[in-house]
Amino acid sequence: MTMNLKKLLILIGVFLALTASVSAPAAADAGTTAYNSKTQYLSQWPLDNWDNSCVERRIYLAAGNYDWEQFWRDSVTPLRTNLYLGAGWYTWTDCLDPRNNYYDHTTSLNPDNPNWETVVGEVVWQINSSGEYTWGSFLEPKSF
C-alpha cells in the first residue's frame, strides 16, 4: 500500500468518525420521553467563581401537554406539570452554575417561533460527596 493511499484511508476514517459524532436535531415522538442530560465529575464543595457547565440540544416537539422535570442522580424535581407546548423546534438548555457549596440548575426551552415565550425552570442542588453525576431534565408527553 502506498503512503498516499494510507493517508487517504486515515483521512476517510477521521471524517467518518467526526460525522458520526455530530448528531442531527432530534424529534420527540408523541409518546416518547425526551432527555437533555450530561454526565460529569462534580465537587461536593463547589465555589462561586467556577465556570458553568451546560448541555444543549435542538428538538422538534409535537403540540401537547408535557410534564417537565429536572433530575440529578436519583432525585427528580417537577418544574411544570401539564405544560402546553406548541408544535415546533426548540432549543433546550440545561446549565449547572456552581455556587459556594451548592449548584444552581437552570433549564430552558426556547421556541423558534418568535410569538412564543421561552419557559425556564430552576432548582438548587447540594451533593453529599464528590464524584461523577448525571444531571439534566426531561419532557414526558401527557396528552396529544
Short mmCIF file of C-alpha atoms in Angstrom, two decimals:
data_model
loop_
_atom_site.label_atom_id
_atom_site.label_comp_id
_atom_site.label_asym_id
_atom_site.label_seq_id
_atom_site.Cartn_x
_atom_site.Cartn_y
_atom_site.Cartn_z
CA MET A 1 0.00 0.00 0.00
CA THR A 2 1.44 3.35 -0.98
CA MET A 3 1.90 6.17 1.52
CA ASN A 4 -0.71 8.36 -0.25
CA LEU A 5 -3.32 5.57 -0.12
CA LYS A 6 -2.65 5.08 3.61
CA LYS A 7 -3.08 8.82 4.21
CA LEU A 8 -6.33 8.81 2.22
CA LEU A 9 -7.70 5.88 4.24
CA ILE A 10 -6.75 7.59 7.50
CA LEU A 11 -8.47 10.82 6.40
CA ILE A 12 -11.61 8.91 5.39
CA GLY A 13 -11.63 7.19 8.81
CA VAL A 14 -11.25 10.52 10.63
CA PHE A 15 -14.01 12.07 8.51
CA LEU A 16 -16.39 9.17 9.22
CA ALA A 17 -15.64 9.34 12.95
CA LEU A 18 -16.29 13.07 13.05
CA THR A 19 -19.52 12.92 11.08
CA ALA A 20 -20.79 10.03 13.19
CA SER A 21 -20.29 12.07 16.38
CA VAL A 22 -22.27 15.06 15.08
CA SER A 23 -25.95 14.36 15.62
CA ALA A 24 -28.82 15.86 13.73
CA PRO A 25 -31.56 17.59 15.72
CA ALA A 26 -33.90 15.08 17.29
CA ALA A 27 -37.68 14.97 17.14
CA ALA A 28 -39.72 13.81 20.11
CA ASP A 29 -42.41 11.28 19.27
CA ALA A 30 -45.84 11.88 20.76
CA GLY A 31 -45.34 9.07 23.28
CA THR A 32 -41.59 9.20 23.95
CA THR A 33 -39.91 10.87 26.93
CA ALA A 34 -37.11 13.18 25.74
CA TYR A 35 -33.94 13.87 27.76
CA ASN A 36 -31.34 16.62 27.85
CA SER A 37 -28.52 15.46 30.13
CA LYS A 38 -24.84 15.46 30.90
CA THR A 39 -22.52 13.22 32.94
CA GLN A 40 -19.51 14.81 34.63
CA TYR A 41 -17.38 14.93 37.76
CA LEU A 42 -18.75 17.36 40.37
CA SER A 43 -17.25 18.51 43.65
CA GLN A 44 -19.12 18.31 46.93
CA TRP A 45 -17.83 21.79 47.74
CA PRO A 46 -18.14 23.92 44.56
CA LEU A 47 -17.06 27.54 44.54
CA ASP A 48 -18.93 30.52 43.16
CA ASN A 49 -16.11 31.51 40.77
CA TRP A 50 -16.07 28.16 38.90
CA ASP A 51 -17.35 28.01 35.31
CA ASN A 52 -20.89 26.96 34.46
CA SER A 53 -21.47 23.62 32.78
CA CYS A 54 -24.18 23.41 30.11
CA VAL A 55 -25.73 20.92 27.73
CA GLU A 56 -27.91 22.00 24.81
CA ARG A 57 -29.89 20.30 22.08
CA ARG A 58 -32.35 21.15 19.34
CA ILE A 59 -35.61 19.25 19.41
CA TYR A 60 -38.85 19.21 17.46
CA LEU A 61 -41.83 18.77 19.77
CA ALA A 62 -45.36 17.74 18.88
CA ALA A 63 -48.10 20.03 20.19
CA GLY A 64 -49.48 18.86 23.51
CA ASN A 65 -49.08 18.75 27.27
CA TYR A 66 -45.81 17.69 28.89
CA ASP A 67 -44.51 17.13 32.40
CA TRP A 68 -41.14 18.90 32.58
CA GLU A 69 -38.76 17.74 35.31
CA GLN A 70 -35.13 18.18 36.32
CA PHE A 71 -33.07 15.29 37.60
CA TRP A 72 -29.87 14.83 39.50
CA ARG A 73 -28.64 11.29 40.03
CA ASP A 74 -31.64 9.61 41.72
CA SER A 75 -33.51 12.80 42.56
CA VAL A 76 -36.28 14.23 40.35
CA THR A 77 -37.86 17.67 40.79
CA PRO A 78 -41.01 18.65 38.86
CA LEU A 79 -40.73 22.03 37.13
CA ARG A 80 -44.08 22.18 35.31
CA THR A 81 -46.99 19.74 35.18
CA ASN A 82 -49.17 19.63 32.06
CA LEU A 83 -47.12 22.35 30.37
CA TYR A 84 -48.64 23.01 26.96
CA LEU A 85 -46.08 23.38 24.16
CA GLY A 86 -46.92 24.17 20.56
CA ALA A 87 -45.58 22.06 17.71
CA GLY A 88 -42.20 23.28 16.51
CA TRP A 89 -38.46 23.46 17.03
CA TYR A 90 -36.99 24.37 20.41
CA THR A 91 -33.50 24.94 21.80
CA TRP A 92 -33.36 23.06 25.08
CA THR A 93 -30.61 24.09 27.51
CA ASP A 94 -29.63 22.85 30.97
CA CYS A 95 -26.90 24.66 32.93
CA LEU A 96 -25.27 23.98 36.26
CA ASP A 97 -23.92 27.11 37.97
CA PRO A 98 -21.52 26.32 40.84
CA ARG A 99 -22.17 28.46 43.91
CA ASN A 100 -20.43 28.27 47.26
CA ASN A 101 -21.26 24.71 48.46
CA TYR A 102 -24.23 24.09 46.11
CA TYR A 103 -25.23 24.09 42.42
CA ASP A 104 -27.92 26.19 40.74
CA HIS A 105 -29.52 24.13 37.94
CA THR A 106 -31.44 26.12 35.32
CA THR A 107 -33.37 24.68 32.40
CA SER A 108 -34.91 26.49 29.44
CA LEU A 109 -36.98 25.67 26.36
CA ASN A 110 -36.59 28.42 23.78
CA PRO A 111 -39.02 28.07 20.85
CA ASP A 112 -38.02 29.11 17.32
CA ASN A 113 -41.46 30.70 16.98
CA PRO A 114 -40.94 34.37 17.95
CA ASN A 115 -44.56 34.62 19.16
CA TRP A 116 -44.00 32.07 21.93
CA GLU A 117 -42.16 32.72 25.19
CA THR A 118 -39.14 30.84 26.50
CA VAL A 119 -40.03 28.72 29.53
CA VAL A 120 -37.47 28.48 32.34
CA GLY A 121 -37.14 26.34 35.46
CA GLU A 122 -34.62 26.42 38.30
CA VAL A 123 -33.65 24.15 41.20
CA VAL A 124 -30.82 24.27 43.75
CA TRP A 125 -28.86 21.04 44.31
CA GLN A 126 -26.46 20.14 47.10
CA ILE A 127 -24.49 16.91 46.81
CA ASN A 128 -23.16 14.73 49.63
CA SER A 129 -19.92 13.59 48.02
CA SER A 130 -17.72 14.42 45.06
CA GLY A 131 -17.97 12.10 42.09
CA GLU A 132 -19.45 11.53 38.66
CA TYR A 133 -23.07 12.63 38.33
CA THR A 134 -25.66 12.60 35.55
CA TRP A 135 -27.94 15.62 35.61
CA GLY A 136 -30.38 17.38 33.27
CA SER A 137 -34.08 17.49 32.52
CA PHE A 138 -36.73 15.53 30.67
CA LEU A 139 -40.06 16.12 28.96
CA GLU A 140 -42.70 13.45 29.38
CA PRO A 141 -45.62 13.67 26.93
CA LYS A 142 -49.01 13.58 28.66
CA SER A 143 -51.74 14.18 26.06
CA PHE A 144 -51.86 14.91 22.34
#
